[in-house]
PDB file of C-alpha atoms and ligand atoms in Angstrom:
ATOM      1  CA  MET A 143       0.074   0.282  -0.168  1.00  0.00           C
ATOM      2  CA  LYS A 144       0.767   3.704  -0.858  1.00  0.00           C
ATOM      3  CA  TYR A 145       1.677   5.857   2.268  1.00  0.00           C
ATOM      4  CA  LYS A 146       3.026   9.320   2.430  1.00  0.00           C
ATOM      5  CA  GLU A 147       5.669   9.202   5.337  1.00  0.00           C
ATOM      6  CA  THR A 148       6.987  11.729   7.763  1.00  0.00           C
ATOM      7  CA  VAL A 149       9.627  11.634  10.239  1.00  0.00           C
ATOM      8  CA  VAL A 150      10.174  13.595  13.266  1.00  0.00           C
ATOM      9  CA  ARG A 151      12.862  13.472  16.096  1.00  0.00           C
ATOM     10  CA  THR A 152      11.948  15.090  19.246  1.00  0.00           C
ATOM     11  CA  LYS A 153      14.229  16.131  22.594  1.00  0.00           C
ATOM     12  CA  ASN A 154      11.789  15.888  25.456  1.00  0.00           C
ATOM     13  CA  ALA A 155       8.068  15.032  26.332  1.00  0.00           C
ATOM     14  CA  ASP A 156       6.971  18.306  25.430  1.00  0.00           C
ATOM     15  CA  GLU A 157       8.059  18.381  22.220  1.00  0.00           C
ATOM     16  CA  THR A 158       6.211  14.690  21.556  1.00  0.00           C
ATOM     17  CA  GLU A 159       3.091  16.308  22.662  1.00  0.00           C
ATOM     18  CA  ASN A 160       3.229  19.566  20.429  1.00  0.00           C
ATOM     19  CA  PHE A 161       3.826  16.807  17.711  1.00  0.00           C
ATOM     20  CA  GLY A 162       0.814  15.607  18.990  1.00  0.00           C
ATOM     21  CA  TYR A 163      -1.371  18.903  19.403  1.00  0.00           C
ATOM     22  CA  GLU A 164      -0.060  19.392  15.335  1.00  0.00           C
ATOM     23  CA  PHE A 165      -0.691  16.267  13.983  1.00  0.00           C
ATOM     24  CA  ALA A 166      -4.116  16.143  15.373  1.00  0.00           C
ATOM     25  CA  ALA A 167      -4.870  19.011  13.041  1.00  0.00           C
ATOM     26  CA  GLU A 168      -4.877  16.746  10.636  1.00  0.00           C
ATOM     27  CA  LEU A 169      -7.499  14.615  11.752  1.00  0.00           C
ATOM     28  CA  ASN A 170     -11.314  13.979  10.870  1.00  0.00           C
ATOM     29  CA  LYS A 171     -13.622  12.096  12.431  1.00  0.00           C
ATOM     30  CA  GLY A 172     -13.693   8.552  12.103  1.00  0.00           C
ATOM     31  CA  SER A 173      -9.961   8.664  11.900  1.00  0.00           C
ATOM     32  CA  VAL A 174      -8.085   5.737  13.160  1.00  0.00           C
ATOM     33  CA  ILE A 175      -4.576   6.316  15.368  1.00  0.00           C
ATOM     34  CA  ALA A 176      -2.347   3.232  15.450  1.00  0.00           C
ATOM     35  CA  LEU A 177       0.326   4.195  18.325  1.00  0.00           C
ATOM     36  CA  CYS A 178       3.464   1.467  18.103  1.00  0.00           C
ATOM     37  CA  GLY A 179       6.878   1.437  20.208  1.00  0.00           C
ATOM     38  CA  PRO A 180       7.749   0.001  23.497  1.00  0.00           C
ATOM     39  CA  LEU A 181       7.494   1.047  27.469  1.00  0.00           C
ATOM     40  CA  GLY A 182       7.903   4.301  27.863  1.00  0.00           C
ATOM     41  CA  ALA A 183       8.155   5.465  23.996  1.00  0.00           C
ATOM     42  CA  GLY A 184       5.836   8.432  24.698  1.00  0.00           C
ATOM     43  CA  LYS A 185       2.436   6.658  23.192  1.00  0.00           C
ATOM     44  CA  THR A 186       0.481   8.600  26.226  1.00  0.00           C
ATOM     45  CA  THR A 187       2.404  11.892  25.765  1.00  0.00           C
ATOM     46  CA  PHE A 188       1.352  12.086  22.391  1.00  0.00           C
ATOM     47  CA  VAL A 189      -2.074  11.342  22.795  1.00  0.00           C
ATOM     48  CA  ARG A 190      -2.578  14.471  25.517  1.00  0.00           C
ATOM     49  CA  GLY A 191      -1.082  16.418  22.485  1.00  0.00           C
ATOM     50  CA  ILE A 192      -3.429  15.421  20.323  1.00  0.00           C
ATOM     51  CA  ALA A 193      -6.402  15.730  23.470  1.00  0.00           C
ATOM     52  CA  LYS A 194      -5.483  19.391  23.585  1.00  0.00           C
ATOM     53  CA  ARG A 195      -6.464  19.935  20.245  1.00  0.00           C
ATOM     54  CA  LEU A 196      -9.575  18.046  19.981  1.00  0.00           C
ATOM     55  CA  THR A 197     -11.221  17.755  23.565  1.00  0.00           C
ATOM     56  CA  PRO A 198      -9.180  20.329  25.622  1.00  0.00           C
ATOM     57  CA  GLU A 199     -11.436  19.889  28.353  1.00  0.00           C
ATOM     58  CA  CYS A 200     -10.318  16.440  28.838  1.00  0.00           C
ATOM     59  CA  ALA A 201      -6.742  16.441  27.886  1.00  0.00           C
ATOM     60  CA  SER A 202      -5.867  16.253  31.932  1.00  0.00           C
ATOM     61  CA  LEU A 203      -7.544  12.634  31.682  1.00  0.00           C
ATOM     62  CA  VAL A 204      -5.355  11.323  29.524  1.00  0.00           C
ATOM     63  CA  HIS A 205      -4.000   8.245  30.769  1.00  0.00           C
ATOM     64  CA  SER A 206      -2.865   4.657  29.418  1.00  0.00           C
ATOM     65  CA  PRO A 207      -6.105   2.696  29.627  1.00  0.00           C
ATOM     66  CA  THR A 208      -4.284  -0.531  30.637  1.00  0.00           C
ATOM     67  CA  PHE A 209      -6.423  -1.486  33.157  1.00  0.00           C
ATOM     68  CA  THR A 210      -9.853  -0.603  31.105  1.00  0.00           C
ATOM     69  CA  VAL A 211      -8.817  -1.126  27.574  1.00  0.00           C
ATOM     70  CA  VAL A 212     -10.652   1.848  26.559  1.00  0.00           C
ATOM     71  CA  ASN A 213     -10.878   5.437  27.546  1.00  0.00           C
ATOM     72  CA  GLU A 214     -13.558   7.917  26.356  1.00  0.00           C
ATOM     73  CA  TYR A 215     -12.405  11.977  26.179  1.00  0.00           C
ATOM     74  CA  ARG A 216     -15.691  13.718  25.415  1.00  0.00           C
ATOM     75  CA  GLY A 217     -15.309  16.863  24.865  1.00  0.00           C
ATOM     76  CA  SER A 218     -17.616  19.454  23.350  1.00  0.00           C
ATOM     77  CA  SER A 219     -16.321  19.749  19.713  1.00  0.00           C
ATOM     78  CA  GLY A 220     -15.448  15.792  19.434  1.00  0.00           C
ATOM     79  CA  CYS A 221     -14.754  12.487  21.133  1.00  0.00           C
ATOM     80  CA  ILE A 222     -11.595  10.308  21.525  1.00  0.00           C
ATOM     81  CA  TYR A 223     -11.674   6.858  21.976  1.00  0.00           C
ATOM     82  CA  HIS A 224      -8.337   5.912  23.441  1.00  0.00           C
ATOM     83  CA  PHE A 225      -7.504   2.098  23.640  1.00  0.00           C
ATOM     84  CA  ASP A 226      -4.763   0.108  24.728  1.00  0.00           C
ATOM     85  CA  PHE A 227      -3.901  -3.170  23.470  1.00  0.00           C
ATOM     86  CA  TYR A 228      -1.511  -4.117  25.871  1.00  0.00           C
ATOM     87  CA  ARG A 229      -3.687  -7.003  27.734  1.00  0.00           C
ATOM     88  CA  LEU A 230      -5.166  -8.629  24.446  1.00  0.00           C
ATOM     89  CA  LYS A 231      -3.473 -11.749  23.294  1.00  0.00           C
ATOM     90  CA  SER A 232      -5.542 -12.385  19.955  1.00  0.00           C
ATOM     91  CA  GLU A 233      -7.827 -10.805  17.733  1.00  0.00           C
ATOM     92  CA  ASP A 234     -10.966 -12.364  19.684  1.00  0.00           C
ATOM     93  CA  ASP A 235      -9.982 -10.418  22.679  1.00  0.00           C
ATOM     94  CA  LEU A 236     -10.516  -7.599  20.129  1.00  0.00           C
ATOM     95  CA  TYR A 237     -13.777  -8.569  18.852  1.00  0.00           C
ATOM     96  CA  SER A 238     -14.845  -9.303  22.860  1.00  0.00           C
ATOM     97  CA  CYS A 239     -13.487  -5.695  24.062  1.00  0.00           C
ATOM     98  CA  GLY A 240     -16.508  -4.400  21.570  1.00  0.00           C
ATOM     99  CA  PHE A 241     -13.728  -2.739  19.393  1.00  0.00           C
ATOM    100  CA  ASP A 242     -15.794  -2.427  16.488  1.00  0.00           C
ATOM    101  CA  ASP A 243     -18.753  -1.086  17.835  1.00  0.00           C
ATOM    102  CA  TYR A 244     -16.730   2.160  18.651  1.00  0.00           C
ATOM    103  CA  PHE A 245     -15.890   2.930  14.920  1.00  0.00           C
ATOM    104  CA  ASP A 246     -19.863   3.376  14.430  1.00  0.00           C
ATOM    105  CA  GLU A 247     -19.206   6.925  16.908  1.00  0.00           C
ATOM    106  CA  ASN A 248     -18.276   9.099  14.721  1.00  0.00           C
ATOM    107  CA  GLY A 249     -14.901   9.444  17.350  1.00  0.00           C
ATOM    108  CA  ILE A 250     -11.391   9.351  17.035  1.00  0.00           C
ATOM    109  CA  ILE A 251      -9.836   5.622  17.775  1.00  0.00           C
ATOM    110  CA  ILE A 252      -6.313   5.889  18.768  1.00  0.00           C
ATOM    111  CA  VAL A 253      -4.625   2.179  19.823  1.00  0.00           C
ATOM    112  CA  GLU A 254      -1.638   2.167  21.581  1.00  0.00           C
ATOM    113  CA  TRP A 255       0.007  -1.194  21.438  1.00  0.00           C
ATOM    114  CA  ALA A 256      -1.388  -1.473  18.247  1.00  0.00           C
ATOM    115  CA  ASP A 257       2.281  -3.441  16.892  1.00  0.00           C
ATOM    116  CA  MET A 258       0.343  -6.924  17.153  1.00  0.00           C
ATOM    117  CA  PHE A 259      -3.049  -6.097  15.926  1.00  0.00           C
ATOM    118  CA  LEU A 260      -2.428  -3.888  12.606  1.00  0.00           C
ATOM    119  CA  LYS A 261      -3.673  -6.656  10.280  1.00  0.00           C
ATOM    120  CA  SER A 262      -7.329  -6.078  11.796  1.00  0.00           C
ATOM    121  CA  LEU A 263      -6.834  -2.185  11.984  1.00  0.00           C
ATOM    122  CA  PRO A 264      -8.529  -0.581   8.652  1.00  0.00           C
ATOM    123  CA  GLY A 265      -6.757   0.434   5.471  1.00  0.00           C
ATOM    124  CA  SER A 266      -6.760   3.618   6.049  1.00  0.00           C
ATOM    125  CA  THR A 267      -5.652   3.324   9.796  1.00  0.00           C
ATOM    126  CA  ILE A 268      -2.492   5.995  10.620  1.00  0.00           C
ATOM    127  CA  VAL A 269       0.461   4.579  11.916  1.00  0.00           C
ATOM    128  CA  VAL A 270       2.818   6.547  14.295  1.00  0.00           C
ATOM    129  CA  ASN A 271       5.958   4.633  15.292  1.00  0.00           C
ATOM    130  CA  ILE A 272       8.062   5.956  18.489  1.00  0.00           C
ATOM    131  CA  GLU A 273      11.393   4.774  19.171  1.00  0.00           C
ATOM    132  CA  LYS A 274      13.678   5.668  21.874  1.00  0.00           C
ATOM    133  CA  GLU A 275      17.362   7.308  21.096  1.00  0.00           C
ATOM    134  CA  GLY A 276      18.934   7.678  23.957  1.00  0.00           C
ATOM    135  CA  GLU A 277      17.281   8.903  27.419  1.00  0.00           C
ATOM    136  CA  ASP A 278      15.268  11.582  26.005  1.00  0.00           C
ATOM    137  CA  GLY A 279      15.357  11.368  22.260  1.00  0.00           C
ATOM    138  CA  ARG A 280      12.771  10.117  20.486  1.00  0.00           C
ATOM    139  CA  LYS A 281      11.901   9.495  16.699  1.00  0.00           C
ATOM    140  CA  LEU A 282       8.627   9.614  15.173  1.00  0.00           C
ATOM    141  CA  THR A 283       7.982   7.718  11.681  1.00  0.00           C
ATOM    142  CA  VAL A 284       3.914   8.844  10.792  1.00  0.00           C
ATOM    143  CA  ARG A 285       2.643   6.831   8.051  1.00  0.00           C
ATOM    144  CA  VAL A 286      -0.531   8.303   6.249  1.00  0.00           C
ATOM    145  CA  PRO A 287      -2.083   5.894   4.118  1.00  0.00           C
ATOM    146  CA  GLU A 288      -2.618   7.473   0.590  1.00  0.00           C
TER     147      GLU A 288
HETATM  148  P1  ADP B  78       4.037   5.015  26.576  1.00  0.00           P
HETATM  149  O1  ADP B  78       2.568   5.164  26.761  1.00  0.00           O
HETATM  150  O2  ADP B  78       4.544   4.773  25.242  1.00  0.00           O
HETATM  151  O3  ADP B  78       4.023   3.843  27.562  1.00  0.00           O
HETATM  152  P2  ADP B  78       4.594   7.747  28.117  1.00  0.00           P
HETATM  153  O4  ADP B  78       4.069   8.472  27.104  1.00  0.00           O
HETATM  154  O5  ADP B  78       3.386   7.088  28.958  1.00  0.00           O
HETATM  155  O6  ADP B  78       5.109   6.478  27.032  1.00  0.00           O
HETATM  156  O7  ADP B  78       5.787   7.669  29.078  1.00  0.00           O
HETATM  157  C1  ADP B  78       6.622   8.489  28.458  1.00  0.00           C
HETATM  158  C2  ADP B  78       7.753   8.701  29.238  1.00  0.00           C
HETATM  159  O8  ADP B  78       9.390   9.339  28.377  1.00  0.00           O
HETATM  160  C3  ADP B  78       7.610   9.748  30.282  1.00  0.00           C
HETATM  161  O9  ADP B  78       8.025   9.616  31.739  1.00  0.00           O
HETATM  162  C4  ADP B  78       8.297  11.312  29.730  1.00  0.00           C
HETATM  163  O10 ADP B  78       8.341  12.323  30.549  1.00  0.00           O
HETATM  164  C5  ADP B  78       9.390  10.355  29.277  1.00  0.00           C
HETATM  165  N1  ADP B  78      10.055  11.155  27.838  1.00  0.00           N
HETATM  166  C6  ADP B  78      11.460  11.281  28.338  1.00  0.00           C
HETATM  167  N2  ADP B  78      11.783  12.264  26.750  1.00  0.00           N
HETATM  168  C7  ADP B  78      10.406  12.164  26.062  1.00  0.00           C
HETATM  169  C8  ADP B  78       9.911  12.480  24.839  1.00  0.00           C
HETATM  170  N3  ADP B  78      11.117  12.934  23.465  1.00  0.00           N
HETATM  171  N4  ADP B  78       8.851  11.569  24.144  1.00  0.00           N
HETATM  172  C9  ADP B  78       8.076  11.594  25.133  1.00  0.00           C
HETATM  173  N5  ADP B  78       8.146  11.139  26.149  1.00  0.00           N
HETATM  174  C10 ADP B  78       9.258  11.555  26.781  1.00  0.00           C
HETATM  175 MG1   MG B  79       0.894   4.499  27.315  1.00  0.00          MG
END
């Protein structure tokens, strides 16, 4: 599949959050974003930046939904469904947590730990891969399908 790739390097958490804020300007209702990268990469930090633009009244609520599978941020101008697939083991788990239902909701879907499930996500999914470069450096690679 053809996609447009953008690489951004950040030097600290604020820069990653700010990049999430800029990135969010490109999103539409129904966008699906897959975040890949290890623990501590900055996936949740990036989501906080997205929330600051799209659901600012909920930005302070953003945290990894590791124990709930999904957090919902309902702002006055939109809604973010923030998933974490860390504890899911198979595609069956994806269906049993009701993931499919969220595609009807007109909100934006963001998935942390999407690595194992990329094939189960829509072809239009924007993939953001975050790699650590030293203690505070991060390389973010954004792939937008065309
Ligand atoms: P994840 O959700 O991928 O596990 P978090 O966003 O929860 O990661 O945590 C990232 C951690 O790394 C935070 O403690 C943050 O302060 C730290 N950090 C250091 N440098 C960066 C950077 N360049 N971008 C994002 N986070 C960074
Ligand atoms: Mg996280």
